[in-house]
mmCIF file of C-alpha atoms in Angstrom:
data_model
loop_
_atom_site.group_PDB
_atom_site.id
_atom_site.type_symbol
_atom_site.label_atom_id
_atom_site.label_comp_id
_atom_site.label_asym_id
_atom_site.label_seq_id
_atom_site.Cartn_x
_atom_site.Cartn_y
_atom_site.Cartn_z
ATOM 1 C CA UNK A 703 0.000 0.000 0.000
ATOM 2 C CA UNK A 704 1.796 3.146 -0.554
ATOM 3 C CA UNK A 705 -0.398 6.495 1.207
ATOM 4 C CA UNK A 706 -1.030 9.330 -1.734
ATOM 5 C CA UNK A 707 -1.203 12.197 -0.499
ATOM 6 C CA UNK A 708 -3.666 15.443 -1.858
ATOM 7 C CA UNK A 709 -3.432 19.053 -1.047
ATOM 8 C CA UNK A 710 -6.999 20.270 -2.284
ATOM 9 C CA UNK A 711 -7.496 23.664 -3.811
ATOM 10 C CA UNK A 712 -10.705 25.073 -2.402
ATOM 11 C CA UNK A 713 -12.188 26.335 -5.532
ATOM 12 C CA UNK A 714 -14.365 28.743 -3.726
ATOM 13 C CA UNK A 715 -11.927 30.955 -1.291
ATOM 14 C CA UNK A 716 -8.606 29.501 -2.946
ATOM 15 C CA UNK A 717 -6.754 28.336 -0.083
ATOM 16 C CA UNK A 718 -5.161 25.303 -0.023
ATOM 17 C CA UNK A 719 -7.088 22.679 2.450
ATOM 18 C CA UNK A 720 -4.708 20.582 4.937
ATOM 19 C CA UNK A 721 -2.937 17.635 3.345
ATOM 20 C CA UNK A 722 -5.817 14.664 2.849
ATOM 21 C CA UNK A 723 -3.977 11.893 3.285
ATOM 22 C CA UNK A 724 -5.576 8.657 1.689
ATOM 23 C CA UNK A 725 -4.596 5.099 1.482
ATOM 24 C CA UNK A 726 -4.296 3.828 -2.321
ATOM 25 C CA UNK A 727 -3.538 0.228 -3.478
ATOM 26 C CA UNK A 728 -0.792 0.915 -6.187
ATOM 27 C CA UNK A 729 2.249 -0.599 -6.468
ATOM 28 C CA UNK A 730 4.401 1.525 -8.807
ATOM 29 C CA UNK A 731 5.651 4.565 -7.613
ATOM 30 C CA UNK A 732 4.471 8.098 -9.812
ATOM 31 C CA UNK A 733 7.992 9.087 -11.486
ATOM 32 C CA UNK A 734 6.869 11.627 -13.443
ATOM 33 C CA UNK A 735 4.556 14.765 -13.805
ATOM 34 C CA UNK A 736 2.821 12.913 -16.844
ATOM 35 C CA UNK A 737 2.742 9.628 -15.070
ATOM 36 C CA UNK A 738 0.593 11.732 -11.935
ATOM 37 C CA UNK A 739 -1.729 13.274 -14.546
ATOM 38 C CA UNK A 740 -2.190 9.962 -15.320
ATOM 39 C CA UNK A 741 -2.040 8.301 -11.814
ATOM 40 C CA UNK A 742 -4.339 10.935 -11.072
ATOM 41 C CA UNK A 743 -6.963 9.965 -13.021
ATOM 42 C CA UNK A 744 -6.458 6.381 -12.116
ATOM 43 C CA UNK A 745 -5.856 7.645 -8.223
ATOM 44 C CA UNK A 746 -9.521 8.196 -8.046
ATOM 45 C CA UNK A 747 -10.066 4.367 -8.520
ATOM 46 C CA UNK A 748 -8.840 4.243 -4.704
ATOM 47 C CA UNK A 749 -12.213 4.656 -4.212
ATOM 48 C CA UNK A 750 -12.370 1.053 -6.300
ATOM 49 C CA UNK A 751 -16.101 2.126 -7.968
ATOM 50 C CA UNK A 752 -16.403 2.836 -11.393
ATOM 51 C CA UNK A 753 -19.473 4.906 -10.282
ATOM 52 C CA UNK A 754 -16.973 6.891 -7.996
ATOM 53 C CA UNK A 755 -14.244 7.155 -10.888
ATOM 54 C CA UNK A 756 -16.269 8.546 -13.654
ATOM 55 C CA UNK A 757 -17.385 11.073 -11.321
ATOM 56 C CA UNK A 758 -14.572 12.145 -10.348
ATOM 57 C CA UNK A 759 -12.821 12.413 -14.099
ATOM 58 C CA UNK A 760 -15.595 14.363 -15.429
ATOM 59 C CA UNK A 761 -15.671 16.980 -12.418
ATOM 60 C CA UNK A 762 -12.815 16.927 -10.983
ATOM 61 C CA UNK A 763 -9.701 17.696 -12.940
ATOM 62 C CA UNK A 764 -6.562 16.338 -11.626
ATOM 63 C CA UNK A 765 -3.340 18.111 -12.200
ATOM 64 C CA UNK A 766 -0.117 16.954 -12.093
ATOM 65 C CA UNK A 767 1.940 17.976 -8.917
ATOM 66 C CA UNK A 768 5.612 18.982 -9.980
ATOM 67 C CA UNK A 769 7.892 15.934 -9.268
ATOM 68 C CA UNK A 770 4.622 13.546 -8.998
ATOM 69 C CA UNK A 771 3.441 13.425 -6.227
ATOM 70 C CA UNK A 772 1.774 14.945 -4.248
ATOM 71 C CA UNK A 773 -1.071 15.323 -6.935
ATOM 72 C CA UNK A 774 -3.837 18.285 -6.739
ATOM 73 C CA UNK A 775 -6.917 18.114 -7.135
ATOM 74 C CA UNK A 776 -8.973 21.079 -8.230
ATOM 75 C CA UNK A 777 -12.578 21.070 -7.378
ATOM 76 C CA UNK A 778 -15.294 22.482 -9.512
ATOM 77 C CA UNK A 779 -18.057 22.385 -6.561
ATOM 78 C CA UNK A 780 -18.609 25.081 -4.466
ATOM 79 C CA UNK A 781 -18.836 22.981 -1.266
ATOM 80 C CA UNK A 782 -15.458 22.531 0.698
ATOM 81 C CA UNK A 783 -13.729 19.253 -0.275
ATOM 82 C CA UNK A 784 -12.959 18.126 3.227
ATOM 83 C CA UNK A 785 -16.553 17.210 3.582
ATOM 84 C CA UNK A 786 -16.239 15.060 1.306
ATOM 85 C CA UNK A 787 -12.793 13.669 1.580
ATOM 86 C CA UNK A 788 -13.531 12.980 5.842
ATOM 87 C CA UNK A 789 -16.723 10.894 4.667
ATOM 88 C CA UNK A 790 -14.942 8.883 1.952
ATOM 89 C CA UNK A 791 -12.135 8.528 4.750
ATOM 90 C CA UNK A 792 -14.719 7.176 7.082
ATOM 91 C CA UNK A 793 -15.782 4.949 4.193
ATOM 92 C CA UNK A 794 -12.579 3.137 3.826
ATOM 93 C CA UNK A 795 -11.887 3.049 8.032
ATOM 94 C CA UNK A 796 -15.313 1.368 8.051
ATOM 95 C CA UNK A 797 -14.262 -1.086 5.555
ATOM 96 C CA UNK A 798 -10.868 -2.182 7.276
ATOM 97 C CA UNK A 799 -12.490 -2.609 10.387
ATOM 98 C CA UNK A 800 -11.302 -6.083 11.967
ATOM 99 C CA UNK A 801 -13.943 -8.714 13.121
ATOM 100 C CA UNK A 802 -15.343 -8.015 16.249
ATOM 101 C CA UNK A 803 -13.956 -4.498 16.472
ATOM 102 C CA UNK A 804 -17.036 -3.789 18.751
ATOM 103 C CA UNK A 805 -16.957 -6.335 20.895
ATOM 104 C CA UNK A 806 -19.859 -8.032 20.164
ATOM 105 C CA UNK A 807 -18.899 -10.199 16.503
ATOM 106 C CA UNK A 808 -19.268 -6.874 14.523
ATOM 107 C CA UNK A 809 -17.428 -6.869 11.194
ATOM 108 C CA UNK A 810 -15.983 -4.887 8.678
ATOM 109 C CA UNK A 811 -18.103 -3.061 6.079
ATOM 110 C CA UNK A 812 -18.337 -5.285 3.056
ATOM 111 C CA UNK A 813 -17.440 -3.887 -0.530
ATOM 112 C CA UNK A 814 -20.984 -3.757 -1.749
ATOM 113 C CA UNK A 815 -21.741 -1.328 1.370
ATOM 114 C CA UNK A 816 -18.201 0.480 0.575
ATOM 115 C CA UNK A 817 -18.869 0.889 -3.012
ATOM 116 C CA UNK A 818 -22.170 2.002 -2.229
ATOM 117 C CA UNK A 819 -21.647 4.568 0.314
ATOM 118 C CA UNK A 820 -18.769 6.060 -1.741
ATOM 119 C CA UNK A 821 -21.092 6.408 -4.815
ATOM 120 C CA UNK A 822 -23.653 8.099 -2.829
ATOM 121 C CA UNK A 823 -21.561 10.450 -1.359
ATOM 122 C CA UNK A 824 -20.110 11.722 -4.164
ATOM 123 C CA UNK A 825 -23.889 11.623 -5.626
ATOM 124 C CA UNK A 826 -24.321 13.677 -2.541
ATOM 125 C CA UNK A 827 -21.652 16.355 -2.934
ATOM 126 C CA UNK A 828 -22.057 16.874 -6.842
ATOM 127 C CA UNK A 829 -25.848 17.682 -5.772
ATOM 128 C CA UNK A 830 -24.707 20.025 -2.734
ATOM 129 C CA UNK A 831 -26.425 18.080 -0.549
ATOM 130 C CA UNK A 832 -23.246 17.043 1.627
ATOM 131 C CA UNK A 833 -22.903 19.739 4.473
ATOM 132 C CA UNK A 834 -21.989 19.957 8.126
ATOM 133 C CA UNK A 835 -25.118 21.891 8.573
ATOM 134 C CA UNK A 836 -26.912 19.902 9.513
ATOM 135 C CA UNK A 837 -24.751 17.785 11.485
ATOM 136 C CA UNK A 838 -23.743 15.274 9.491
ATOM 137 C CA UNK A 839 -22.074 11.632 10.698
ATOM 138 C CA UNK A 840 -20.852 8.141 8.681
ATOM 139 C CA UNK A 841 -20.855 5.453 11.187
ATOM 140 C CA UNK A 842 -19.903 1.688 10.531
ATOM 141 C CA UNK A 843 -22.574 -0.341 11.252
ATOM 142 C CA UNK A 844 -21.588 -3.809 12.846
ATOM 143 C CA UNK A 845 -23.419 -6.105 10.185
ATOM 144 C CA UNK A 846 -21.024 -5.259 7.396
ATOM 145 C CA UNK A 847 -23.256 -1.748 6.504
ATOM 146 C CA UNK A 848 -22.703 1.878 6.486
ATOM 147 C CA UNK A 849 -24.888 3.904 7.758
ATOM 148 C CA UNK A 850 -25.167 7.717 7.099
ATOM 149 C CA UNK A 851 -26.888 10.166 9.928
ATOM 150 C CA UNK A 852 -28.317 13.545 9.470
ATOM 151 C CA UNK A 853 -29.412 15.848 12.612
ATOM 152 C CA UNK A 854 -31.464 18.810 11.462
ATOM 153 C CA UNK A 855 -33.212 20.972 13.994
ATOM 154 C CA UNK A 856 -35.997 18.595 15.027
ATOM 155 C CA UNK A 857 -35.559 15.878 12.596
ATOM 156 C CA UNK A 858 -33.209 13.258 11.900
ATOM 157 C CA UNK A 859 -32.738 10.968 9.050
ATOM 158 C CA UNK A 860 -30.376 7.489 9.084
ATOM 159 C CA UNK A 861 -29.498 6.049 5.584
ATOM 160 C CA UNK A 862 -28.297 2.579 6.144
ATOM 161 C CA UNK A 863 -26.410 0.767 3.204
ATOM 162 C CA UNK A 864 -26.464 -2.847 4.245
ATOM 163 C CA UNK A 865 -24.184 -5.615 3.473
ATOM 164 C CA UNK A 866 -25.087 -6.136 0.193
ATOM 165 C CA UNK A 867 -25.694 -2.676 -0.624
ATOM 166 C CA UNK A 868 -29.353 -2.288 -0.291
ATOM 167 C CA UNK A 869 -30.484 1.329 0.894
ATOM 168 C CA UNK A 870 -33.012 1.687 3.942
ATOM 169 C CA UNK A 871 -33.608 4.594 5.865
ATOM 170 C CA UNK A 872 -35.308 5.573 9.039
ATOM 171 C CA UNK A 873 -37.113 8.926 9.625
ATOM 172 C CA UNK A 874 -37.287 10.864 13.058
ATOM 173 C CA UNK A 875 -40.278 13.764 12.502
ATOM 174 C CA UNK A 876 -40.676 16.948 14.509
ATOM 175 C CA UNK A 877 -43.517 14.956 16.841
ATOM 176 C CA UNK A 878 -41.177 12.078 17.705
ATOM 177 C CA UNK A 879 -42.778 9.611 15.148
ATOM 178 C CA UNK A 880 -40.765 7.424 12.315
ATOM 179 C CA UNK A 881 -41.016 6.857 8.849
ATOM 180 C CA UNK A 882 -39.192 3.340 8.114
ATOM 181 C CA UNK A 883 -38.519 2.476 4.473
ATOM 182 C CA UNK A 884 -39.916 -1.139 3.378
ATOM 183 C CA UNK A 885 -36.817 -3.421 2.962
ATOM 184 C CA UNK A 886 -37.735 -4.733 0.260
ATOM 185 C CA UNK A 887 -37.858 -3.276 -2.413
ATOM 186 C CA UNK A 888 -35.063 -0.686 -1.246
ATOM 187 C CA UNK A 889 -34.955 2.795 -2.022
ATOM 188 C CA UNK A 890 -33.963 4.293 -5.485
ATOM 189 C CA UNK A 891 -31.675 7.323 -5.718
ATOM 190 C CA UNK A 892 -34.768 9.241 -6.154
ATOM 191 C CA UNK A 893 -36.479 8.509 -3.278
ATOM 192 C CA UNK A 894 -33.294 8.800 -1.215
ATOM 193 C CA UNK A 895 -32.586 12.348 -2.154
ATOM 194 C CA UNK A 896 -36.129 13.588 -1.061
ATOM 195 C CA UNK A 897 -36.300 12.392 2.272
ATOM 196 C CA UNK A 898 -32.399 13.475 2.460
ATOM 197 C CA UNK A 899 -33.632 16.521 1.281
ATOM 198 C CA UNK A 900 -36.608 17.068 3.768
ATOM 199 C CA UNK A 901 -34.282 16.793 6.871
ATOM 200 C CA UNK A 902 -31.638 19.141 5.535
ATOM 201 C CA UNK A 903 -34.289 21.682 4.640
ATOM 202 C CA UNK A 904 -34.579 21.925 1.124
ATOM 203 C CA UNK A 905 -37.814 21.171 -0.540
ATOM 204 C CA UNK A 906 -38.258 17.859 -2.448
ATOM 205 C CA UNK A 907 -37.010 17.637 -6.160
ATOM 206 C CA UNK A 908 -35.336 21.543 -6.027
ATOM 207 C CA UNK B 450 -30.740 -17.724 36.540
ATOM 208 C CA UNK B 451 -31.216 -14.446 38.058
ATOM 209 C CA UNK B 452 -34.280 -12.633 37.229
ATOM 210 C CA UNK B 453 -33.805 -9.222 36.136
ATOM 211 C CA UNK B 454 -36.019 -6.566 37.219
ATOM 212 C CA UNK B 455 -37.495 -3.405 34.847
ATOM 213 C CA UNK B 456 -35.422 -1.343 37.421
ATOM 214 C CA UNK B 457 -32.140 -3.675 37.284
ATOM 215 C CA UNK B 458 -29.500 -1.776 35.400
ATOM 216 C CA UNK B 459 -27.498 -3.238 32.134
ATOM 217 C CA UNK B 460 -24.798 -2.107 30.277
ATOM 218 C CA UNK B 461 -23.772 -2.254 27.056
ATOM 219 C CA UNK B 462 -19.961 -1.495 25.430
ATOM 220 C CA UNK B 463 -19.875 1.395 23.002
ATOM 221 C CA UNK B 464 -16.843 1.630 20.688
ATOM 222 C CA UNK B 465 -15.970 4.802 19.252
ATOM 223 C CA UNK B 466 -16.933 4.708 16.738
ATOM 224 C CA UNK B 467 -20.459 4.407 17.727
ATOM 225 C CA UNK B 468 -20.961 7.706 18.839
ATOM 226 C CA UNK B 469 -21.787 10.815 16.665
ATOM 227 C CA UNK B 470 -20.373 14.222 16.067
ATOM 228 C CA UNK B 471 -22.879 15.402 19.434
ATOM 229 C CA UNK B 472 -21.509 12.840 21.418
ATOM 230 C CA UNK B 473 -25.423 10.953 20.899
ATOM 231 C CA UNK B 474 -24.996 7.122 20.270
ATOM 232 C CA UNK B 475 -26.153 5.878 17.074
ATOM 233 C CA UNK B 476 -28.731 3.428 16.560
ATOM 234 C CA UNK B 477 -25.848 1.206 14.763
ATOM 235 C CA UNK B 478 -24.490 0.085 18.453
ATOM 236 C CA UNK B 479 -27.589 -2.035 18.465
ATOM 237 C CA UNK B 480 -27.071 -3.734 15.243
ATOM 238 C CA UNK B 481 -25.848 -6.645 16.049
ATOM 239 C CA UNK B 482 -23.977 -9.190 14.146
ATOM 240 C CA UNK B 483 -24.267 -12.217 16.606
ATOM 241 C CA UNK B 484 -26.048 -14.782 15.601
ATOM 242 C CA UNK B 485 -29.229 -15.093 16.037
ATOM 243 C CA UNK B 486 -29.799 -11.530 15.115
ATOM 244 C CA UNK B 487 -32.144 -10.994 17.630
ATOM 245 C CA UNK B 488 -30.120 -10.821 20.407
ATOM 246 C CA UNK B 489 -28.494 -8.318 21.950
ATOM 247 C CA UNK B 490 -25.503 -8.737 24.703
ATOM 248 C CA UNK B 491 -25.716 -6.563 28.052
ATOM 249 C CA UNK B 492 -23.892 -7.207 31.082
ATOM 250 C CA UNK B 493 -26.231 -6.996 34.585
ATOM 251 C CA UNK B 494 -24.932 -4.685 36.492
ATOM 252 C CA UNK B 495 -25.193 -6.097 39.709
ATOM 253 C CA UNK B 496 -23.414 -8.947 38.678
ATOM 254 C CA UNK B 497 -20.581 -6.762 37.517
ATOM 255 C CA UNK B 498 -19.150 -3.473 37.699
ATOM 256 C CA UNK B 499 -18.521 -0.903 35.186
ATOM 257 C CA UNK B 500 -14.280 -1.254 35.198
ATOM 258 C CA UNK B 501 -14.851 -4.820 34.714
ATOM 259 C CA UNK B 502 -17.700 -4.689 31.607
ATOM 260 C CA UNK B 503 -16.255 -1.887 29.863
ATOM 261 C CA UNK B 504 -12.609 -3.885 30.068
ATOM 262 C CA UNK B 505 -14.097 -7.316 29.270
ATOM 263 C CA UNK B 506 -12.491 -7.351 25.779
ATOM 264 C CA UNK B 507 -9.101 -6.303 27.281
ATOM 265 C CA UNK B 508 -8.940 -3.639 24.637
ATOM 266 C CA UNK B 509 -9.037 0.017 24.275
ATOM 267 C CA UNK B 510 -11.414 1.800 22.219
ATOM 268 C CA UNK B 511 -14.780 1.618 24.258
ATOM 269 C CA UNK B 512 -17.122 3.732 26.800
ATOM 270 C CA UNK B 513 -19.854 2.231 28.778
ATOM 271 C CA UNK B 514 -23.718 2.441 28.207
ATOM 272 C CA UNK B 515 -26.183 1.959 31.257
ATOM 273 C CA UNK B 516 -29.745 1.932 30.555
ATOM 274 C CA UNK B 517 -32.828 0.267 33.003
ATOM 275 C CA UNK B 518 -34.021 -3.085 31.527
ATOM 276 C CA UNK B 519 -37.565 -1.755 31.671
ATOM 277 C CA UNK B 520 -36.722 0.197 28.617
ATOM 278 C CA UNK B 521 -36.331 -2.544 26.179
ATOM 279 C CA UNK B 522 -39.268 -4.195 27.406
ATOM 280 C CA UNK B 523 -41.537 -1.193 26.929
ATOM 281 C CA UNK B 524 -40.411 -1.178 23.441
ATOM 282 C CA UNK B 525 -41.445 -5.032 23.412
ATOM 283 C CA UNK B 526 -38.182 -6.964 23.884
ATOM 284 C CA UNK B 527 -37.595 -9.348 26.984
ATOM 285 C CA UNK B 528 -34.247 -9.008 29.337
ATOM 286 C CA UNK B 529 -33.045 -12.388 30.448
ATOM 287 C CA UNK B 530 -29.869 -13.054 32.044
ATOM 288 C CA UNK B 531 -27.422 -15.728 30.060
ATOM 289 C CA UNK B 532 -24.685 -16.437 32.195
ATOM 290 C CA UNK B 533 -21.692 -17.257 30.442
ATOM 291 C CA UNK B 534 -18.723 -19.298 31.433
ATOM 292 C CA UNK B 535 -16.427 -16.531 31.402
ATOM 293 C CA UNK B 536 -19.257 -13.899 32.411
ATOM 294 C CA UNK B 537 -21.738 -14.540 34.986
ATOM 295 C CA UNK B 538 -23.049 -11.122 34.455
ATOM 296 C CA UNK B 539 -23.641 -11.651 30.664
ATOM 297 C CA UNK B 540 -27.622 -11.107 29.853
ATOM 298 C CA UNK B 541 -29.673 -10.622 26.698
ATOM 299 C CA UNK B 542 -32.059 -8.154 25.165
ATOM 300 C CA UNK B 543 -34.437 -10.543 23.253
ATOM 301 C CA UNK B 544 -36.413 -9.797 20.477
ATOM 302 C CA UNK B 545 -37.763 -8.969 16.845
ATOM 303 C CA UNK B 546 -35.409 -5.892 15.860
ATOM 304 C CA UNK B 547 -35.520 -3.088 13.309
ATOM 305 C CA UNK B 548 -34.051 -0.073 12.313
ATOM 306 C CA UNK B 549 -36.416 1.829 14.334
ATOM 307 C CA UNK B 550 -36.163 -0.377 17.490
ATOM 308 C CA UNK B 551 -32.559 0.714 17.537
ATOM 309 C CA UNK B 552 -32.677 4.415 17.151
ATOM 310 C CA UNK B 553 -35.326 4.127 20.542
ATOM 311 C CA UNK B 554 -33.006 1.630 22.036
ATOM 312 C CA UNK B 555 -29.995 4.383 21.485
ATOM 313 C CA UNK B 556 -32.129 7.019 22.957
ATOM 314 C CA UNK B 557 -32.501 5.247 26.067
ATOM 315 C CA UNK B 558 -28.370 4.588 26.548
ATOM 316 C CA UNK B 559 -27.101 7.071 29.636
ATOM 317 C CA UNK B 560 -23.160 6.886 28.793
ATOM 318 C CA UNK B 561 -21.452 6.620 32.173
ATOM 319 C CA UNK B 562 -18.808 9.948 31.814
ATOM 320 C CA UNK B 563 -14.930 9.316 32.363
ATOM 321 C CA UNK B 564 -14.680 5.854 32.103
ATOM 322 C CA UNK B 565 -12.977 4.790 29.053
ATOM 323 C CA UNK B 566 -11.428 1.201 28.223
#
């Protein structure tokens, strides 16, 4: 495993964000400022989801650092990278979690739940739906899931990715009630951005 | 086996990375991969004390829950204690689970402050 690291641009105020360092699975090391334009196109396929990659290629541009690494990435969303780069961090640490790292048999998220999660978050952030406001939390979720946690004012909303990558989510309204989805069928992407989009305060299918 | 009262205490371990942002529990402390699914370890407290369940695993990483056994059962799950070889305190929250169940079980955790694995 060799660690790539990426100083992100902040497209909006221009600063440069602290050093994201991620974990990548490559094996040769970049030698070259064409080699990291190259490498970082195929550095987004850390995330291992073609979803995830094409994404990423099509909106945001990677430009070779001098010397190869470390490799920037230049956003072309107005929302803060580190956002996004702490949830797909939380991805991966959810996914290398050992058995029973809760003391109770938990495991590890699976792929299908990794994949998954990563693909909606990026869904998430290229809609400017990721934000901090409302509080916003990725928790590992000790049957091999994911599960994603919103906290607005007097709602709350829990996205669960399970196992085998199934989305279900569980709605807390204003008056203490829920609203559970059916597991079976699961949600479309859709559906999921409405009720994301009810807790966060934006109205449905803006 | 020792009969556990709604007013008996339990606890459960919470790892880290349970917890949110707020320092609330999430529901996914409850989701349990044991098998049956349906199950849920506690320790009884009286059987135990909180150094000793929060260090069971001999490894770092955790905070304690507490919540009244009564809880769970107004929610429709049973308490039963389970003694176990190596833990006489060990007990079980017994029942059909969901999402939902969870998230109310969560709300009822009181996280005992300053004691850490």
């Amino acid at each position: 495993m060799i660690d790539i690291v990426f100083p992100i641009t902040d497209s909006v105020t221009g600063s440069v964000d602290p050093m994201q360092q991620l974990r990548g699975n490559f094996t040769r090391p970049i030698s070259s400022p064409a080699n990291a334009a190259r490498r970082g196109r195929e550095t987004s396929g850390f995330l291992q989801n073609s979803a995830a990659m094409s994404l990423l290629q099509t909106d945001v541009s990677p430009i070779a650092g001098r010397g190869g690494l470390p490799i920037v990435l230049q956003t072309h969303s107005a929302q803060s990278p580190n956002l996004l780069f702490g949830a797909l961090r939380r991805i991966l640490e959810a996914q290398a979690l050992p058995y029973d790292w809760d003391s109770y048999g938990g495991v590890g998220a699976t792929k299908a739940a990794a994949n998954r999660a990563i693909a909606l978050i990026l869904d998430l952030w290229k809609h400017s739906l990721l934000s901090d406001d409302p509080q916003f939390d990725v928790i590992p979720v000790p049957t091999g899931g994911i599960q994603f946690e919103w906290v607005g004012g007097n709602r709350e909303i829990e996205i669960e990715i399970d196992a085998t990558g199934k989305l279900h989510t569980l709605i807390q309204l204003a008056d203490g009630t829920y609203e559970e989805s059916p597991s079976d069928p699961p949600l479309d992407w859709a559906e999921f951005r409405n009720q994301v989009l009810r807790i966060i305060g934006q109205p449905a299918g803006a | 086996m020792t009969t556990i009262a709604d007013e008996d205490i339990v606890y459960r371990r919470l790892h880290q990375n349970c917890f949110k942002q707020n320092g609330a529990v999430s529901s996914a402390a409850f989701k349990t991969n044991s098998r049956p699914d349906n199950q849920i370890s506690v320790d009884l407290a009286r059987l135990t004390t909180p150094e000793e369940s929060v260090n069971r695993k001999s490894r770092s990483g955790f905070r304690l829950g507490e919540l009244e056994a009564g809880g769970p059962r107004q929610l429709g799950f049973d308490v039963i204690h389970d003694r176990q070889p190596d833990n006489a305190a060990h007990s079980l929250i017994v029942g059909e689970n969901s999402a939902k169940l969870c998230k109310q079980l969560a709300l009822l955790v009181r996280v005992i402050p300053d004691l850490y694995s």
